């Protein structure tokens, strides 16, 4: 948020410099009055005060983050929440698994492209769950522990190793909010049953809904967390 404010101040400074040149030229040509020059001076002082205020807020925010995390200033600047490396890594793992099917001579050629498309949606859905938990739980170790608690039972609750229909209804409800459940349904349809992509539409939409809800909740949580920090500490 402070970075956006800094961009706004920098843009205002550029416009101010352009306006200063215009007024200076107008004064030289007799097309402006000294009052216009005074307004430029006043705007210059206000802009400088905003820059000083912004720098003070940035320093205070960095001190707050250092206190909570123990990171140095360079480590804080190096933190970026980017999903692209994880998406690239997931594609690399997917390619590695496909090479394994060639090495072990597993017939895994039919419906490979549709399954890759569904795997991409599954990866996005899981990634947004991770982003949401990371925002709600600022401690990296605790966030990892919670995500592992969610991931570990999902292999059983997904219904791939044990029939989901034989589980209690409330367990089925929990399983339906886990992206892996819907991905494995699509996997069975495409690979084991040799079905079509249209037959997996319900699974695809369920993963999209889960990912979208988590993305919206993550955005809301991040917005209020930033707002709370700026309000209470700045």
Backbone as CSV, one residue per row, in Angstrom:
resi,resn,N_x,N_y,N_z,CA_x,CA_y,CA_z,C_x,C_y,C_z
1,UNK,0.826,-1.198,0.000,0.000,0.000,0.000,0.865,1.255,0.000
2,UNK,1.914,1.236,0.819,2.821,2.377,0.850,3.557,2.539,-0.472
3,UNK,3.841,1.439,-1.135,4.484,1.522,-2.450,3.579,2.215,-3.459
4,UNK,2.275,1.938,-3.378,1.335,2.607,-4.274,1.264,4.092,-3.970
5,UNK,1.320,4.442,-2.687,1.318,5.857,-2.312,2.581,6.542,-2.829
6,UNK,3.711,5.836,-2.740,4.963,6.399,-3.241,4.902,6.641,-4.749
7,UNK,4.288,5.704,-5.487,4.119,5.905,-6.924,3.267,7.138,-7.205
8,UNK,2.204,7.304,-6.405,1.326,8.460,-6.588,2.071,9.766,-6.315
9,UNK,2.903,9.773,-5.265,3.678,10.977,-4.944,4.682,11.276,-6.054
10,UNK,5.321,10.247,-6.578,6.294,10.450,-7.669,5.609,10.996,-8.922
11,UNK,4.421,10.478,-9.221,3.675,11.000,-10.369,3.268,12.451,-10.139
12,UNK,2.891,12.764,-8.905,2.529,14.153,-8.587,3.736,15.068,-8.726
13,UNK,4.906,14.555,-8.346,6.123,15.354,-8.477,6.447,15.642,-9.942
14,UNK,6.239,14.663,-10.806,6.483,14.881,-12.232,5.522,15.930,-12.792
15,UNK,4.241,15.830,-12.403,3.279,16.833,-12.870,3.608,18.215,-12.325
16,UNK,4.098,18.227,-11.070,4.464,19.505,-10.463,5.635,20.149,-11.203
17,UNK,6.635,19.359,-11.575,7.768,19.896,-12.321,7.330,20.460,-13.672
18,UNK,6.404,19.765,-14.336,5.882,20.262,-15.615,5.132,21.579,-15.428
19,UNK,4.328,21.654,-14.378,3.571,22.875,-14.106,4.505,24.018,-13.724
20,UNK,5.586,23.696,-12.990,6.555,24.731,-12.610,7.217,25.341,-13.838
21,UNK,7.594,24.496,-14.784,8.200,25.002,-16.011,7.223,25.887,-16.782
22,UNK,5.955,25.471,-16.792,4.952,26.246,-17.524,4.756,27.615,-16.897
23,UNK,4.652,27.666,-15.547,4.441,28.939,-14.857,5.674,29.831,-14.980
24,UNK,6.863,29.242,-14.885,8.093,30.028,-15.016,8.185,30.672,-16.395
25,UNK,7.843,29.912,-17.420,7.861,30.454,-18.775,6.810,31.554,-18.934
26,UNK,5.642,31.335,-18.305,4.578,32.341,-18.401,4.970,33.633,-17.696
27,UNK,5.693,33.519,-16.559,6.150,34.711,-15.857,7.174,35.482,-16.682
28,UNK,8.066,34.743,-17.338,9.071,35.397,-18.165,8.442,36.140,-19.335
29,UNK,7.337,35.610,-19.845,6.671,36.235,-20.988,5.573,37.205,-20.562
30,UNK,5.392,37.372,-19.256,4.404,38.310,-18.771,2.985,37.803,-18.859
31,UNK,2.795,36.499,-18.949,1.463,35.912,-19.079,0.930,35.382,-17.751
32,UNK,1.686,35.548,-16.668,1.260,35.090,-15.344,1.602,36.145,-14.319
33,UNK,0.973,36.048,-13.170,1.183,37.020,-12.097,1.980,36.360,-10.976
34,UNK,2.597,37.141,-10.093,3.379,36.567,-8.982,2.581,35.620,-8.092
35,UNK,1.252,35.807,-8.049,0.419,34.925,-7.230,0.531,33.474,-7.698
36,UNK,0.660,33.279,-9.017,0.829,31.923,-9.545,2.128,31.302,-9.064
37,UNK,3.173,32.139,-8.972,4.453,31.636,-8.468,4.344,31.248,-7.001
38,UNK,3.585,32.025,-6.224,3.391,31.689,-4.808,2.639,30.367,-4.647
39,UNK,1.670,30.137,-5.538,0.939,28.866,-5.479,1.869,27.687,-5.779
40,UNK,2.798,27.886,-6.699,3.769,26.832,-7.008,4.654,26.551,-5.807
41,UNK,5.084,27.617,-5.117,5.926,27.424,-3.928,5.170,26.671,-2.837
42,UNK,3.882,27.035,-2.654,3.074,26.355,-1.645,2.882,24.880,-1.992
43,UNK,2.619,24.604,-3.268,2.466,23.210,-3.690,3.769,22.440,-3.503
44,UNK,4.898,23.106,-3.724,6.200,22.458,-3.538,6.416,22.069,-2.081
45,UNK,6.045,22.971,-1.176,6.195,22.672,0.251,5.281,21.512,0.672
46,UNK,4.060,21.503,0.168,3.135,20.416,0.491,3.640,19.082,-0.032
47,UNK,4.203,19.089,-1.233,4.725,17.854,-1.817,5.915,17.339,-1.014
48,UNK,6.781,18.243,-0.586,7.929,17.827,0.227,7.479,17.249,1.563
49,UNK,6.440,17.852,2.164,5.942,17.339,3.446,5.342,15.949,3.283
50,UNK,4.649,15.716,2.138,4.087,14.389,1.878,5.195,13.351,1.707
51,UNK,6.275,13.731,1.037,7.377,12.797,0.844,8.037,12.455,2.175
52,UNK,8.209,13.472,3.035,8.803,13.224,4.351,7.890,12.333,5.191
53,UNK,6.574,12.606,5.130,5.616,11.783,5.868,5.631,10.345,5.376
54,UNK,5.715,10.161,4.060,5.743,8.820,3.487,6.990,8.062,3.918
55,UNK,8.128,8.728,3.891,9.380,8.076,4.305,9.303,7.653,5.776
56,UNK,8.698,8.505,6.603,8.559,8.152,8.011,7.669,6.941,8.213
57,UNK,6.566,6.866,7.454,5.665,5.716,7.555,6.347,4.444,7.063
58,UNK,7.136,4.553,6.005,7.851,3.385,5.496,8.844,2.862,6.519
59,UNK,9.577,3.764,7.155,10.549,3.343,8.176,9.848,2.676,9.350
60,UNK,8.701,3.254,9.768,7.958,2.676,10.885,7.413,1.298,10.541
61,UNK,6.922,1.150,9.302,6.402,-0.144,8.868,7.512,-1.185,8.797
62,UNK,8.684,-0.795,8.309,9.820,-1.715,8.269,10.222,-2.139,9.682
63,UNK,10.207,-1.202,10.633,10.529,-1.549,12.015,9.525,-2.546,12.578
64,UNK,8.236,-2.351,12.227,7.194,-3.265,12.693,7.416,-4.661,12.122
65,UNK,7.719,-4.738,10.829,7.953,-6.044,10.200,9.206,-6.700,10.772
66,UNK,10.250,-5.904,11.010,11.474,-6.448,11.607,11.201,-7.002,13.004
67,UNK,10.358,-6.309,13.760,10.025,-6.758,15.109,9.245,-8.072,15.088
68,UNK,8.320,-8.210,14.119,7.477,-9.405,14.053,8.192,-10.599,13.449
69,UNK,9.075,-10.368,12.478,9.686,-11.461,11.730,11.176,-11.662,12.008
70,UNK,11.854,-10.614,12.475,13.299,-10.708,12.665,14.086,-10.548,11.379
71,UNK,13.409,-10.171,10.280,14.081,-9.986,8.992,14.822,-8.654,8.969
72,UNK,15.902,-8.611,8.190,16.592,-7.357,7.934,15.860,-6.603,6.821
73,UNK,16.274,-5.349,6.582,15.624,-4.546,5.555,15.798,-5.178,4.178
74,UNK,17.002,-5.693,3.899,17.250,-6.330,2.601,16.412,-7.597,2.437
75,UNK,16.217,-8.345,3.534,15.390,-9.559,3.462,13.917,-9.212,3.240
76,UNK,13.464,-8.109,3.851,12.075,-7.677,3.652,11.856,-7.266,2.203
77,UNK,12.812,-6.524,1.639,12.687,-6.094,0.240,12.726,-7.278,-0.717
78,UNK,13.378,-8.364,-0.293,13.514,-9.531,-1.172,12.292,-10.435,-1.149
79,UNK,11.340,-10.163,-0.242,10.148,-11.004,-0.131,9.171,-10.648,-1.249
80,UNK,8.789,-11.658,-2.028,7.812,-11.482,-3.095,6.848,-12.662,-3.074
81,UNK,5.569,-12.363,-3.108,4.551,-13.416,-3.134,4.177,-13.665,-4.588
82,UNK,4.895,-14.598,-5.192,4.721,-14.854,-6.620,4.398,-16.326,-6.818
83,UNK,3.301,-16.597,-7.507,2.888,-17.975,-7.758,3.561,-18.573,-8.976
84,UNK,4.208,-17.729,-9.793,4.768,-18.215,-11.057,5.799,-19.332,-10.841
85,UNK,6.760,-19.211,-9.897,7.725,-20.312,-9.704,7.055,-21.634,-9.360
86,UNK,5.994,-21.583,-8.563,5.306,-22.818,-8.178,4.560,-23.423,-9.368
87,UNK,3.995,-22.558,-10.203,3.303,-23.063,-11.382,4.284,-23.679,-12.370
88,UNK,5.458,-23.054,-12.514,6.495,-23.615,-13.395,6.997,-24.944,-12.836
89,UNK,7.193,-24.985,-11.516,7.654,-26.219,-10.881,6.633,-27.343,-11.048
90,UNK,5.348,-27.007,-10.921,4.312,-28.030,-11.085,4.294,-28.569,-12.509
91,UNK,4.521,-27.679,-13.486,4.583,-28.142,-14.872,5.784,-29.065,-15.075
92,UNK,6.934,-28.717,-14.446,8.112,-29.573,-14.550,7.890,-30.941,-13.934
93,UNK,7.200,-30.985,-12.787,6.896,-32.272,-12.165,5.938,-33.089,-13.025
94,UNK,4.971,-32.401,-13.614,4.022,-33.080,-14.500,4.748,-33.703,-15.689
95,UNK,5.708,-32.976,-16.258,6.500,-33.494,-17.375,7.360,-34.675,-16.921
96,UNK,7.891,-34.597,-15.704,8.706,-35.692,-15.174,7.869,-36.964,-15.008
97,UNK,6.655,-36.810,-14.503,5.781,-37.975,-14.353,5.471,-38.608,-15.710
98,UNK,5.274,-37.771,-16.718,5.001,-38.300,-18.057,6.206,-39.065,-18.599
99,UNK,7.412,-38.574,-18.328,8.621,-39.289,-18.756,8.747,-40.628,-18.032
100,UNK,8.293,-40.667,-16.778,8.301,-41.933,-16.046,7.393,-42.959,-16.714
101,UNK,6.252,-42.510,-17.244,5.349,-43.450,-17.914,6.009,-44.054,-19.155
102,UNK,6.849,-43.273,-19.829,7.582,-43.800,-20.986,8.646,-44.788,-20.523
103,UNK,9.343,-44.434,-19.444,10.435,-45.281,-18.941,9.889,-46.634,-18.466
104,UNK,8.754,-46.606,-17.760,8.180,-47.839,-17.236,7.157,-48.462,-18.188
105,UNK,7.038,-47.891,-19.393,6.152,-48.420,-20.437,4.707,-48.528,-19.963
106,UNK,4.245,-47.448,-19.370,2.854,-47.377,-18.927,2.039,-46.695,-20.031
107,UNK,0.961,-47.306,-20.493,0.141,-46.688,-21.556,-0.612,-45.467,-21.026
108,UNK,0.008,-44.314,-21.190,-0.548,-43.078,-20.615,-0.583,-41.996,-21.698
109,UNK,-1.219,-42.296,-22.805,-1.227,-41.362,-23.927,-2.615,-40.787,-24.184
110,UNK,-3.655,-41.546,-23.929,-5.009,-41.065,-24.180,-5.397,-39.998,-23.148
111,UNK,-6.048,-38.968,-23.615,-6.563,-37.889,-22.756,-5.468,-37.187,-21.949
112,UNK,-4.258,-37.175,-22.469,-3.169,-36.541,-21.731,-3.334,-35.022,-21.695
113,UNK,-3.690,-34.419,-22.811,-3.873,-32.963,-22.848,-5.045,-32.511,-21.969
114,UNK,-6.208,-33.164,-22.021,-7.283,-32.769,-21.092,-6.885,-32.912,-19.628
115,UNK,-6.159,-33.973,-19.319,-5.726,-34.163,-17.937,-4.721,-33.085,-17.531
116,UNK,-3.854,-32.667,-18.459,-2.907,-31.594,-18.169,-3.650,-30.294,-17.894
117,UNK,-4.689,-30.030,-18.663,-5.523,-28.846,-18.445,-6.169,-28.874,-17.062
118,UNK,-6.693,-30.013,-16.674,-7.326,-30.138,-15.362,-6.283,-30.028,-14.247
119,UNK,-5.096,-30.582,-14.487,-4.032,-30.484,-13.488,-3.629,-29.029,-13.262
120,UNK,-3.660,-28.214,-14.317,-3.360,-26.792,-14.185,-4.378,-26.105,-13.293
121,UNK,-5.656,-26.404,-13.500,-6.708,-25.831,-12.656,-6.537,-26.294,-11.213
122,UNK,-6.200,-27.563,-11.030,-5.978,-28.105,-9.687,-4.827,-27.390,-8.989
123,UNK,-3.737,-27.141,-9.725,-2.584,-26.451,-9.147,-2.946,-25.037,-8.716
124,UNK,-3.704,-24.335,-9.544,-4.130,-22.976,-9.187,-5.002,-22.982,-7.939
125,UNK,-5.905,-23.937,-7.862,-6.791,-24.016,-6.714,-6.014,-24.272,-5.425
126,UNK,-5.093,-25.211,-5.476,-4.281,-25.515,-4.293,-3.388,-24.334,-3.924
127,UNK,-2.854,-23.647,-4.934,-1.974,-22.504,-4.672,-2.706,-21.397,-3.929
128,UNK,-3.950,-21.134,-4.296,-4.707,-20.082,-3.623,-5.072,-20.482,-2.194
129,UNK,-5.244,-21.768,-1.948,-5.434,-22.212,-0.563,-4.174,-21.911,0.253
130,UNK,-3.012,-22.194,-0.331,-1.755,-21.897,0.346,-1.567,-20.411,0.599
131,UNK,-1.947,-19.580,-0.370,-1.841,-18.130,-0.203,-2.745,-17.650,0.929
132,UNK,-3.970,-18.173,0.974,-4.912,-17.779,2.028,-4.384,-18.132,3.406
133,UNK,-3.902,-19.352,3.570,-3.380,-19.773,4.874,-2.151,-18.956,5.250
134,UNK,-1.286,-18.644,4.281,-0.069,-17.862,4.552,-0.409,-16.451,5.010
135,UNK,-1.492,-15.878,4.479,-1.890,-14.539,4.900,-2.510,-14.560,6.291
136,UNK,-3.350,-15.563,6.545,-4.011,-15.650,7.841,-3.038,-16.037,8.944
137,UNK,-2.037,-16.870,8.618,-1.042,-17.314,9.597,0.310,-16.742,9.180
138,UNK,0.735,-15.615,9.756,1.975,-14.977,9.307,3.233,-15.787,9.599
139,UNK,3.166,-16.686,10.584,4.322,-17.506,10.906,4.475,-18.613,9.867
140,UNK,5.627,-18.665,9.214,5.833,-19.609,8.119,5.744,-21.055,8.589
141,UNK,6.316,-21.353,9.757,6.293,-22.723,10.269,4.870,-23.160,10.594
142,UNK,4.096,-22.296,11.249,2.719,-22.632,11.591,1.875,-22.819,10.334
143,UNK,2.090,-21.959,9.343,1.329,-22.080,8.096,1.626,-23.412,7.411
144,UNK,2.901,-23.808,7.419,3.279,-25.090,6.820,2.653,-26.255,7.572
145,UNK,2.626,-26.163,8.887,2.028,-27.229,9.693,0.537,-27.364,9.396
146,UNK,-0.166,-26.231,9.285,-1.604,-26.279,8.997,-1.858,-26.865,7.622
147,UNK,-1.063,-26.463,6.636,-1.237,-26.993,5.287,-0.943,-28.487,5.224
148,UNK,0.003,-28.955,6.015,0.288,-30.384,6.058,-0.847,-31.154,6.729
149,UNK,-1.462,-30.537,7.736,-2.610,-31.166,8.388,-3.760,-31.315,7.397
150,UNK,-3.893,-30.319,6.497,-4.934,-30.395,5.476,-4.569,-31.413,4.399
151,UNK,-3.290,-31.452,4.008,-2.873,-32.295,2.886,-2.832,-33.779,3.251
152,UNK,-2.384,-34.085,4.454,-2.188,-35.487,4.823,-3.476,-36.315,4.776
153,UNK,-4.564,-35.882,5.414,-5.783,-36.701,5.351,-6.508,-36.610,4.010
154,UNK,-6.112,-35.654,3.158,-6.817,-35.497,1.887,-6.628,-36.710,0.986
155,UNK,-5.537,-37.436,1.153,-5.313,-38.630,0.339,-6.330,-39.720,0.666
156,UNK,-6.799,-39.740,1.908,-7.818,-40.717,2.296,-9.211,-40.166,2.034
157,UNK,-9.423,-38.879,2.384,-10.746,-38.287,2.241,-11.133,-38.073,0.780
158,UNK,-10.139,-38.033,-0.110,-10.442,-37.787,-1.521,-11.199,-38.931,-2.173
159,UNK,-11.175,-40.101,-1.544,-11.896,-41.234,-2.089,-11.106,-42.055,-3.094
160,UNK,-9.848,-41.735,-3.281,-9.044,-42.478,-4.257,-8.553,-43.815,-3.691
161,UNK,-8.195,-43.822,-2.406,-7.715,-45.062,-1.779,-8.822,-45.792,-1.026
162,UNK,-9.927,-45.093,-0.755,-11.038,-45.706,-0.022,-12.330,-45.099,-0.553
163,UNK,-13.364,-45.883,-0.821,-14.595,-45.355,-1.432,-15.213,-44.225,-0.611
164,UNK,-15.336,-43.083,-1.233,-15.904,-41.929,-0.536,-17.379,-42.142,-0.208
165,UNK,-18.066,-42.931,-1.020,-19.493,-43.170,-0.795,-19.750,-43.963,0.481
166,UNK,-18.733,-44.681,0.980,-18.886,-45.482,2.189,-18.518,-44.702,3.450
167,UNK,-18.140,-43.450,3.284,-17.778,-42.628,4.435,-18.996,-41.877,4.942
168,UNK,-18.960,-41.411,6.194,-20.084,-40.621,6.727,-20.343,-39.379,5.883
169,UNK,-21.557,-38.885,5.956,-21.945,-37.730,5.131,-21.100,-36.505,5.460
170,UNK,-20.814,-36.286,6.755,-20.051,-35.101,7.126,-18.613,-35.196,6.621
171,UNK,-18.084,-36.424,6.512,-16.750,-36.596,5.948,-16.777,-36.294,4.447
172,UNK,-17.854,-36.719,3.781,-17.998,-36.410,2.359,-18.085,-34.907,2.127
173,UNK,-18.732,-34.199,3.056,-18.804,-32.738,2.946,-17.436,-32.098,3.039
174,UNK,-16.592,-32.606,3.959,-15.221,-32.091,4.076,-14.425,-32.406,2.820
175,UNK,-14.624,-33.633,2.299,-13.881,-34.046,1.111,-14.215,-33.181,-0.100
176,UNK,-15.441,-32.694,-0.158,-15.865,-31.907,-1.316,-15.240,-30.514,-1.361
177,UNK,-14.671,-30.047,-0.259,-13.993,-28.742,-0.274,-12.485,-28.903,-0.461
178,UNK,-12.040,-30.124,-0.712,-10.622,-30.394,-0.979,-10.440,-30.543,-2.488
179,UNK,-9.584,-29.748,-3.113,-9.414,-29.825,-4.578,-8.990,-31.199,-5.076
180,UNK,-8.219,-31.934,-4.251,-7.738,-33.236,-4.683,-8.891,-34.195,-4.969
181,UNK,-9.983,-34.077,-4.218,-11.146,-34.952,-4.441,-11.664,-34.813,-5.865
182,UNK,-11.806,-33.607,-6.316,-12.360,-33.357,-7.649,-11.337,-33.662,-8.750
183,UNK,-10.061,-33.432,-8.461,-9.038,-33.774,-9.448,-8.977,-35.274,-9.682
184,UNK,-9.057,-36.042,-8.596,-8.989,-37.496,-8.736,-10.235,-38.063,-9.412
185,UNK,-11.380,-37.411,-9.212,-12.578,-37.829,-9.952,-12.356,-37.665,-11.449
186,UNK,-11.802,-36.517,-11.830,-11.513,-36.273,-13.247,-10.440,-37.237,-13.756
187,UNK,-9.474,-37.549,-12.915,-8.412,-38.481,-13.297,-8.983,-39.867,-13.598
188,UNK,-9.885,-40.326,-12.749,-10.500,-41.640,-12.967,-11.309,-41.658,-14.261
189,UNK,-12.036,-40.574,-14.502,-12.877,-40.521,-15.700,-12.027,-40.542,-16.972
190,UNK,-10.955,-39.753,-16.986,-10.153,-39.614,-18.201,-9.201,-40.785,-18.428
191,UNK,-8.550,-41.253,-17.382,-7.480,-42.247,-17.543,-7.983,-43.675,-17.336
192,UNK,-8.728,-43.898,-16.281,-9.160,-45.264,-15.981,-10.390,-45.642,-16.807
193,UNK,-11.360,-44.733,-16.880,-12.601,-45.031,-17.596,-12.552,-44.584,-19.049
194,UNK,-11.480,-43.883,-19.437,-11.301,-43.403,-20.816,-12.492,-42.540,-21.254
195,UNK,-12.893,-41.617,-20.361,-14.015,-40.743,-20.661,-13.576,-39.509,-21.437
196,UNK,-14.466,-38.530,-21.504,-14.192,-37.303,-22.242,-14.072,-36.124,-21.280
197,UNK,-13.560,-35.008,-21.804,-13.378,-33.823,-20.970,-14.719,-33.269,-20.492
198,UNK,-15.742,-33.357,-21.322,-17.059,-32.845,-20.939,-17.631,-33.580,-19.727
199,UNK,-17.241,-34.838,-19.538,-17.741,-35.610,-18.400,-17.101,-35.173,-17.083
200,UNK,-16.044,-34.361,-17.164,-15.356,-33.888,-15.955,-15.719,-32.439,-15.634
201,UNK,-16.738,-31.890,-16.299,-17.059,-30.474,-16.120,-17.407,-30.126,-14.677
202,UNK,-18.123,-31.024,-13.995,-18.488,-30.735,-12.602,-17.248,-30.641,-11.709
203,UNK,-16.291,-31.540,-11.927,-15.047,-31.506,-11.150,-14.261,-30.238,-11.448
204,UNK,-14.225,-29.841,-12.724,-13.494,-28.635,-13.106,-14.104,-27.403,-12.438
205,UNK,-15.421,-27.287,-12.504,-16.074,-26.123,-11.912,-15.927,-26.100,-10.399
206,UNK,-15.939,-27.259,-9.772,-15.749,-27.302,-8.316,-14.361,-26.799,-7.926
207,UNK,-13.335,-27.189,-8.693,-11.987,-26.695,-8.396,-11.870,-25.204,-8.662
208,UNK,-12.526,-24.726,-9.718,-12.508,-23.288,-10.009,-13.191,-22.503,-8.889
209,UNK,-14.300,-23.020,-8.403,-15.020,-22.345,-7.320,-14.176,-22.304,-6.052
210,UNK,-13.544,-23.431,-5.707,-12.705,-23.476,-4.505,-11.554,-22.485,-4.626
211,UNK,-10.873,-22.477,-5.780,-9.762,-21.553,-5.983,-10.206,-20.099,-5.960
212,UNK,-11.353,-19.803,-6.587,-11.858,-18.425,-6.629,-12.235,-17.925,-5.240
213,UNK,-12.917,-18.775,-4.472,-13.304,-18.386,-3.112,-12.064,-18.116,-2.261
214,UNK,-11.070,-18.987,-2.356,-9.841,-18.790,-1.583,-9.101,-17.538,-2.027
215,UNK,-9.103,-17.256,-3.328,-8.436,-16.049,-3.838,-9.130,-14.791,-3.320
216,UNK,-10.453,-14.781,-3.335,-11.203,-13.623,-2.838,-10.992,-13.440,-1.341
217,UNK,-11.053,-14.528,-0.587,-10.817,-14.441,0.858,-9.397,-13.989,1.162
218,UNK,-8.419,-14.447,0.366,-7.029,-14.023,0.568,-6.878,-12.530,0.313
219,UNK,-7.538,-12.028,-0.725,-7.471,-10.595,-1.034,-8.100,-9.775,0.088
220,UNK,-9.264,-10.227,0.579,-9.938,-9.506,1.669,-9.097,-9.522,2.936
221,UNK,-8.527,-10.690,3.265,-7.697,-10.800,4.467,-6.460,-9.911,4.368
222,UNK,-5.831,-9.891,3.195,-4.649,-9.055,3.011,-5.000,-7.579,3.095
223,UNK,-6.139,-7.199,2.542,-6.572,-5.792,2.575,-6.775,-5.328,4.018
224,UNK,-7.503,-6.113,4.803,-7.779,-5.714,6.179,-6.527,-5.799,7.049
225,UNK,-5.631,-6.728,6.740,-4.396,-6.813,7.517,-3.526,-5.587,7.273
226,UNK,-3.402,-5.166,6.018,-2.643,-3.950,5.713,-3.302,-2.727,6.364
227,UNK,-4.612,-2.664,6.245,-5.343,-1.522,6.806,-5.175,-1.464,8.319
228,UNK,-5.198,-2.614,8.973,-5.067,-2.661,10.428,-3.673,-2.235,10.866
229,UNK,-2.644,-2.690,10.122,-1.270,-2.313,10.476,-1.060,-0.822,10.308
230,UNK,-1.520,-0.269,9.192,-1.363,1.159,8.947,-2.153,2.000,9.956
231,UNK,-3.314,1.496,10.383,-4.154,2.250,11.301,-3.615,2.245,12.713
232,UNK,-3.127,1.083,13.164,-2.707,0.952,14.557,-1.263,1.381,14.808
233,UNK,-0.422,1.185,13.772,0.998,1.454,13.996,1.465,2.753,13.361
234,UNK,0.721,3.240,12.366,1.157,4.468,11.684,0.204,5.626,11.984
